[in-house]
Amino acid sequence: LVTSGVEVCVMSRTIKRGPLRDLKESWLQWLVCVVLVTLHTSITYLLPFPDCPTGYTGPGGFHDNASAIDCTGGVSQYIDRAIVGKDRLLPVRVLEQAYPVYDIPRRFDPDGLLGTLTTCFLLALAMQASRIFILFHRHLDRIMRLVCWASLQLLLGGVLCGFQQYDGPIPINRYLMSVSYVLVASGLAYIVLLGLYLCISVWNLWSGSP
């Protein structure tokens, strides 16, 4: 809703020309994305919260030698408890079934409010793919841009997580919708989209029907 609302409100009413017209059309949308990502990262890693290390984003419980037992999800848990209340979070028994190895002691919502900021960023990346198909009509133009966007996102996501599965400056974390996860997931989605586009529209190997 947020992403589509921004798109409708600030989208250009005239089609621009040039090889970068997709970016010229959407510079204000990307400015909003920068604000959202900056806000998400700042809150996640700089906002202190009671009895937990600032910037912690782990599962809590036995993780890291039980150094942050009650800090599941880091500041995301704190925000959810403060705004929606602990009674609306997932009960401990559900978390124990999903993550028995960590023995998580407190309620936690894996899809919390803080993650909506980077979810908007993920949707903006999806809209960029749509923008490529709307503004460019030659196969080569579309293919080149899909490859470039996929490569850029995967590279940035890899840098943020240190090209590691669990560690790095900003680890890949689906439940907290970390920036690295969003970039890697979107980059892989671009590759899938490119493969489908080649098979269906370029090489005519498949009609696209079930």
PDB file of N, CA and C in Angstrom, residues 106-169:
ATOM      1  N   ARG A 106      10.793 -16.200  24.932  1.00  0.00           N
ATOM      2  CA  ARG A 106       9.777 -15.144  24.943  1.00  0.00           C
ATOM      3  C   ARG A 106       9.007 -15.129  23.630  1.00  0.00           C
ATOM      4  N   ARG A 107       7.804 -14.562  23.689  1.00  0.00           N
ATOM      5  CA  ARG A 107       7.004 -14.401  22.482  1.00  0.00           C
ATOM      6  C   ARG A 107       7.729 -13.507  21.475  1.00  0.00           C
ATOM      7  N   PHE A 108       7.520 -13.811  20.192  1.00  0.00           N
ATOM      8  CA  PHE A 108       8.187 -13.031  19.147  1.00  0.00           C
ATOM      9  C   PHE A 108       7.424 -13.196  17.842  1.00  0.00           C
ATOM     10  N   ASP A 109       7.302 -12.117  17.083  1.00  0.00           N
ATOM     11  CA  ASP A 109       6.650 -12.169  15.775  1.00  0.00           C
ATOM     12  C   ASP A 109       7.722 -12.091  14.691  1.00  0.00           C
ATOM     13  N   PRO A 110       7.944 -13.176  13.938  1.00  0.00           N
ATOM     14  CA  PRO A 110       8.993 -13.158  12.907  1.00  0.00           C
ATOM     15  C   PRO A 110       8.746 -12.128  11.812  1.00  0.00           C
ATOM     16  N   ASP A 111       7.500 -11.713  11.627  1.00  0.00           N
ATOM     17  CA  ASP A 111       7.182 -10.712  10.603  1.00  0.00           C
ATOM     18  C   ASP A 111       6.685  -9.452  11.293  1.00  0.00           C
ATOM     19  N   GLY A 112       7.585  -8.777  11.975  1.00  0.00           N
ATOM     20  CA  GLY A 112       7.213  -7.641  12.800  1.00  0.00           C
ATOM     21  C   GLY A 112       7.059  -6.339  12.035  1.00  0.00           C
ATOM     22  N   LEU A 113       6.740  -5.296  12.786  1.00  0.00           N
ATOM     23  CA  LEU A 113       6.467  -3.990  12.196  1.00  0.00           C
ATOM     24  C   LEU A 113       7.700  -3.382  11.537  1.00  0.00           C
ATOM     25  N   LEU A 114       8.860  -3.570  12.132  1.00  0.00           N
ATOM     26  CA  LEU A 114      10.071  -2.956  11.591  1.00  0.00           C
ATOM     27  C   LEU A 114      10.375  -3.456  10.181  1.00  0.00           C
ATOM     28  N   GLY A 115      10.046  -4.707   9.921  1.00  0.00           N
ATOM     29  CA  GLY A 115      10.316  -5.280   8.607  1.00  0.00           C
ATOM     30  C   GLY A 115       9.476  -4.695   7.490  1.00  0.00           C
ATOM     31  N   THR A 116       8.414  -3.953   7.839  1.00  0.00           N
ATOM     32  CA  THR A 116       7.596  -3.349   6.783  1.00  0.00           C
ATOM     33  C   THR A 116       8.377  -2.287   6.007  1.00  0.00           C
ATOM     34  N   LEU A 117       9.375  -1.690   6.645  1.00  0.00           N
ATOM     35  CA  LEU A 117      10.172  -0.664   5.959  1.00  0.00           C
ATOM     36  C   LEU A 117      10.943  -1.268   4.787  1.00  0.00           C
ATOM     37  N   THR A 118      11.618  -2.384   5.036  1.00  0.00           N
ATOM     38  CA  THR A 118      12.381  -3.013   3.957  1.00  0.00           C
ATOM     39  C   THR A 118      11.475  -3.807   3.015  1.00  0.00           C
ATOM     40  N   THR A 119      10.290  -4.182   3.486  1.00  0.00           N
ATOM     41  CA  THR A 119       9.327  -4.804   2.577  1.00  0.00           C
ATOM     42  C   THR A 119       8.904  -3.811   1.502  1.00  0.00           C
ATOM     43  N   CYS A 120       8.737  -2.559   1.892  1.00  0.00           N
ATOM     44  CA  CYS A 120       8.432  -1.509   0.906  1.00  0.00           C
ATOM     45  C   CYS A 120       9.570  -1.378  -0.103  1.00  0.00           C
ATOM     46  N   PHE A 121      10.792  -1.502   0.372  1.00  0.00           N
ATOM     47  CA  PHE A 121      11.953  -1.448  -0.520  1.00  0.00           C
ATOM     48  C   PHE A 121      11.937  -2.618  -1.498  1.00  0.00           C
ATOM     49  N   LEU A 122      11.585  -3.800  -1.010  1.00  0.00           N
ATOM     50  CA  LEU A 122      11.500  -4.978  -1.874  1.00  0.00           C
ATOM     51  C   LEU A 122      10.452  -4.783  -2.967  1.00  0.00           C
ATOM     52  N   LEU A 123       9.325  -4.220  -2.606  1.00  0.00           N
ATOM     53  CA  LEU A 123       8.275  -3.972  -3.594  1.00  0.00           C
ATOM     54  C   LEU A 123       8.700  -2.907  -4.600  1.00  0.00           C
ATOM     55  N   ALA A 124       9.483  -1.937  -4.149  1.00  0.00           N
ATOM     56  CA  ALA A 124       9.989  -0.920  -5.074  1.00  0.00           C
ATOM     57  C   ALA A 124      10.926  -1.543  -6.103  1.00  0.00           C
ATOM     58  N   LEU A 125      11.718  -2.515  -5.678  1.00  0.00           N
ATOM     59  CA  LEU A 125      12.589  -3.228  -6.617  1.00  0.00           C
ATOM     60  C   LEU A 125      11.760  -4.023  -7.620  1.00  0.00           C
ATOM     61  N   ALA A 126      10.648  -4.579  -7.166  1.00  0.00           N
ATOM     62  CA  ALA A 126       9.752  -5.292  -8.081  1.00  0.00           C
ATOM     63  C   ALA A 126       9.132  -4.326  -9.089  1.00  0.00           C
ATOM     64  N   MET A 127       8.776  -3.136  -8.621  1.00  0.00           N
ATOM     65  CA  MET A 127       8.217  -2.133  -9.529  1.00  0.00           C
ATOM     66  C   MET A 127       9.241  -1.688 -10.567  1.00  0.00           C
ATOM     67  N   GLN A 128      10.511  -1.690 -10.179  1.00  0.00           N
ATOM     68  CA  GLN A 128      11.552  -1.331 -11.138  1.00  0.00           C
ATOM     69  C   GLN A 128      11.581  -2.324 -12.295  1.00  0.00           C
ATOM     70  N   ALA A 129      11.384  -3.596 -11.998  1.00  0.00           N
ATOM     71  CA  ALA A 129      11.324  -4.595 -13.069  1.00  0.00           C
ATOM     72  C   ALA A 129      10.154  -4.312 -14.004  1.00  0.00           C
ATOM     73  N   SER A 130       9.021  -3.954 -13.426  1.00  0.00           N
ATOM     74  CA  SER A 130       7.860  -3.608 -14.256  1.00  0.00           C
ATOM     75  C   SER A 130       8.145  -2.380 -15.105  1.00  0.00           C
ATOM     76  N   ARG A 131       8.841  -1.426 -14.508  1.00  0.00           N
ATOM     77  CA  ARG A 131       9.163  -0.188 -15.223  1.00  0.00           C
ATOM     78  C   ARG A 131      10.050  -0.475 -16.437  1.00  0.00           C
ATOM     79  N   ILE A 132      10.942  -1.431 -16.303  1.00  0.00           N
ATOM     80  CA  ILE A 132      11.816  -1.800 -17.421  1.00  0.00           C
ATOM     81  C   ILE A 132      10.986  -2.304 -18.598  1.00  0.00           C
ATOM     82  N   PHE A 133      10.000  -3.134 -18.313  1.00  0.00           N
ATOM     83  CA  PHE A 133       9.183  -3.695 -19.392  1.00  0.00           C
ATOM     84  C   PHE A 133       8.240  -2.656 -19.996  1.00  0.00           C
ATOM     85  N   ILE A 134       7.847  -1.684 -19.211  1.00  0.00           N
ATOM     86  CA  ILE A 134       6.929  -0.660 -19.720  1.00  0.00           C
ATOM     87  C   ILE A 134       7.658   0.360 -20.590  1.00  0.00           C
ATOM     88  N   LEU A 135       8.846   0.763 -20.179  1.00  0.00           N
ATOM     89  CA  LEU A 135       9.542   1.862 -20.849  1.00  0.00           C
ATOM     90  C   LEU A 135      10.475   1.409 -21.969  1.00  0.00           C
ATOM     91  N   PHE A 136      10.847   0.141 -21.979  1.00  0.00           N
ATOM     92  CA  PHE A 136      11.752  -0.360 -23.015  1.00  0.00           C
ATOM     93  C   PHE A 136      11.070  -1.506 -23.755  1.00  0.00           C
ATOM     94  N   HIS A 137      11.208  -1.506 -25.077  1.00  0.00           N
ATOM     95  CA  HIS A 137      10.462  -2.468 -25.884  1.00  0.00           C
ATOM     96  C   HIS A 137      11.348  -3.450 -26.645  1.00  0.00           C
ATOM     97  N   ARG A 138      12.605  -3.148 -26.809  1.00  0.00           N
ATOM     98  CA  ARG A 138      13.513  -4.075 -27.489  1.00  0.00           C
ATOM     99  C   ARG A 138      13.979  -5.150 -26.515  1.00  0.00           C
ATOM    100  N   HIS A 139      14.111  -6.373 -27.027  1.00  0.00           N
ATOM    101  CA  HIS A 139      14.554  -7.481 -26.181  1.00  0.00           C
ATOM    102  C   HIS A 139      15.903  -7.181 -25.533  1.00  0.00           C
ATOM    103  N   LEU A 140      16.835  -6.674 -26.323  1.00  0.00           N
ATOM    104  CA  LEU A 140      18.185  -6.442 -25.809  1.00  0.00           C
ATOM    105  C   LEU A 140      18.180  -5.422 -24.676  1.00  0.00           C
ATOM    106  N   ASP A 141      17.385  -4.366 -24.823  1.00  0.00           N
ATOM    107  CA  ASP A 141      17.308  -3.345 -23.771  1.00  0.00           C
ATOM    108  C   ASP A 141      16.796  -3.946 -22.465  1.00  0.00           C
ATOM    109  N   ARG A 142      15.781  -4.749 -22.563  1.00  0.00           N
ATOM    110  CA  ARG A 142      15.210  -5.363 -21.363  1.00  0.00           C
ATOM    111  C   ARG A 142      16.187  -6.355 -20.731  1.00  0.00           C
ATOM    112  N   ILE A 143      16.797  -7.185 -21.564  1.00  0.00           N
ATOM    113  CA  ILE A 143      17.717  -8.205 -21.049  1.00  0.00           C
ATOM    114  C   ILE A 143      18.911  -7.561 -20.357  1.00  0.00           C
ATOM    115  N   MET A 144      19.491  -6.554 -20.984  1.00  0.00           N
ATOM    116  CA  MET A 144      20.653  -5.886 -20.398  1.00  0.00           C
ATOM    117  C   MET A 144      20.316  -5.279 -19.043  1.00  0.00           C
ATOM    118  N   ARG A 145      19.162  -4.667 -18.942  1.00  0.00           N
ATOM    119  CA  ARG A 145      18.795  -4.015 -17.683  1.00  0.00           C
ATOM    120  C   ARG A 145      18.457  -5.030 -16.595  1.00  0.00           C
ATOM    121  N   LEU A 146      17.814  -6.107 -16.964  1.00  0.00           N
ATOM    122  CA  LEU A 146      17.536  -7.148 -15.972  1.00  0.00           C
ATOM    123  C   LEU A 146      18.833  -7.762 -15.449  1.00  0.00           C
ATOM    124  N   VAL A 147      19.782  -7.993 -16.348  1.00  0.00           N
ATOM    125  CA  VAL A 147      21.078  -8.545 -15.934  1.00  0.00           C
ATOM    126  C   VAL A 147      21.809  -7.567 -15.024  1.00  0.00           C
ATOM    127  N   CYS A 148      21.814  -6.300 -15.395  1.00  0.00           N
ATOM    128  CA  CYS A 148      22.521  -5.290 -14.595  1.00  0.00           C
ATOM    129  C   CYS A 148      21.898  -5.141 -13.212  1.00  0.00           C
ATOM    130  N   TRP A 149      20.578  -5.066 -13.162  1.00  0.00           N
ATOM    131  CA  TRP A 149      19.911  -4.911 -11.870  1.00  0.00           C
ATOM    132  C   TRP A 149      20.110  -6.147 -10.995  1.00  0.00           C
ATOM    133  N   ALA A 150      20.019  -7.328 -11.590  1.00  0.00           N
ATOM    134  CA  ALA A 150      20.229  -8.558 -10.818  1.00  0.00           C
ATOM    135  C   ALA A 150      21.653  -8.616 -10.269  1.00  0.00           C
ATOM    136  N   SER A 151      22.620  -8.301 -11.113  1.00  0.00           N
ATOM    137  CA  SER A 151      24.021  -8.352 -10.685  1.00  0.00           C
ATOM    138  C   SER A 151      24.299  -7.338  -9.585  1.00  0.00           C
ATOM    139  N   LEU A 152      23.775  -6.132  -9.749  1.00  0.00           N
ATOM    140  CA  LEU A 152      24.005  -5.080  -8.759  1.00  0.00           C
ATOM    141  C   LEU A 152      23.401  -5.453  -7.409  1.00  0.00           C
ATOM    142  N   GLN A 153      22.190  -5.970  -7.427  1.00  0.00           N
ATOM    143  CA  GLN A 153      21.538  -6.338  -6.167  1.00  0.00           C
ATOM    144  C   GLN A 153      22.260  -7.491  -5.473  1.00  0.00           C
ATOM    145  N   LEU A 154      22.637  -8.501  -6.232  1.00  0.00           N
ATOM    146  CA  LEU A 154      23.336  -9.640  -5.631  1.00  0.00           C
ATOM    147  C   LEU A 154      24.701  -9.224  -5.093  1.00  0.00           C
ATOM    148  N   LEU A 155      25.377  -8.342  -5.809  1.00  0.00           N
ATOM    149  CA  LEU A 155      26.679  -7.873  -5.342  1.00  0.00           C
ATOM    150  C   LEU A 155      26.541  -7.068  -4.052  1.00  0.00           C
ATOM    151  N   LEU A 156      25.598  -6.139  -4.022  1.00  0.00           N
ATOM    152  CA  LEU A 156      25.395  -5.331  -2.816  1.00  0.00           C
ATOM    153  C   LEU A 156      24.949  -6.200  -1.640  1.00  0.00           C
ATOM    154  N   GLY A 157      24.042  -7.139  -1.910  1.00  0.00           N
ATOM    155  CA  GLY A 157      23.603  -8.041  -0.851  1.00  0.00           C
ATOM    156  C   GLY A 157      24.746  -8.875  -0.314  1.00  0.00           C
ATOM    157  N   GLY A 158      25.617  -9.344  -1.223  1.00  0.00           N
ATOM    158  CA  GLY A 158      26.774 -10.123  -0.797  1.00  0.00           C
ATOM    159  C   GLY A 158      27.747  -9.309   0.036  1.00  0.00           C
ATOM    160  N   VAL A 159      27.957  -8.064  -0.353  1.00  0.00           N
ATOM    161  CA  VAL A 159      28.857  -7.194   0.411  1.00  0.00           C
ATOM    162  C   VAL A 159      28.299  -6.950   1.809  1.00  0.00           C
ATOM    163  N   LEU A 160      26.998  -6.704   1.897  1.00  0.00           N
ATOM    164  CA  LEU A 160      26.394  -6.409   3.200  1.00  0.00           C
ATOM    165  C   LEU A 160      26.463  -7.599   4.155  1.00  0.00           C
ATOM    166  N   CYS A 161      26.353  -8.814   3.618  1.00  0.00           N
ATOM    167  CA  CYS A 161      26.422  -9.994   4.494  1.00  0.00           C
ATOM    168  C   CYS A 161      27.814 -10.605   4.513  1.00  0.00           C
ATOM    169  N   GLY A 162      28.777  -9.921   3.890  1.00  0.00           N
ATOM    170  CA  GLY A 162      30.136 -10.441   3.868  1.00  0.00           C
ATOM    171  C   GLY A 162      30.269 -11.727   3.076  1.00  0.00           C
ATOM    172  N   PHE A 163      29.341 -11.959   2.143  1.00  0.00           N
ATOM    173  CA  PHE A 163      29.314 -13.189   1.347  1.00  0.00           C
ATOM    174  C   PHE A 163      29.321 -14.425   2.244  1.00  0.00           C
ATOM    175  N   GLN A 164      28.584 -14.332   3.358  1.00  0.00           N
ATOM    176  CA  GLN A 164      28.443 -15.439   4.293  1.00  0.00           C
ATOM    177  C   GLN A 164      26.965 -15.741   4.492  1.00  0.00           C
ATOM    178  N   GLN A 165      26.687 -16.949   4.909  1.00  0.00           N
ATOM    179  CA  GLN A 165      25.292 -17.340   5.069  1.00  0.00           C
ATOM    180  C   GLN A 165      24.673 -16.779   6.341  1.00  0.00           C
ATOM    181  N   TYR A 166      25.438 -16.719   7.411  1.00  0.00           N
ATOM    182  CA  TYR A 166      24.857 -16.341   8.696  1.00  0.00           C
ATOM    183  C   TYR A 166      25.454 -15.082   9.317  1.00  0.00           C
ATOM    184  N   ASP A 167      26.628 -14.677   8.898  1.00  0.00           N
ATOM    185  CA  ASP A 167      27.300 -13.566   9.561  1.00  0.00           C
ATOM    186  C   ASP A 167      27.435 -12.380   8.616  1.00  0.00           C
ATOM    187  N   GLY A 168      28.421 -11.544   8.879  1.00  0.00           N
ATOM    188  CA  GLY A 168      28.632 -10.362   8.071  1.00  0.00           C
ATOM    189  C   GLY A 168      28.075  -9.122   8.746  1.00  0.00           C
ATOM    190  N   PRO A 169      28.363  -7.951   8.192  1.00  0.00           N
ATOM    191  CA  PRO A 169      27.878  -6.694   8.781  1.00  0.00           C
ATOM    192  C   PRO A 169      26.358  -6.649   8.934  1.00  0.00           C
TER     193      PRO A 169
END
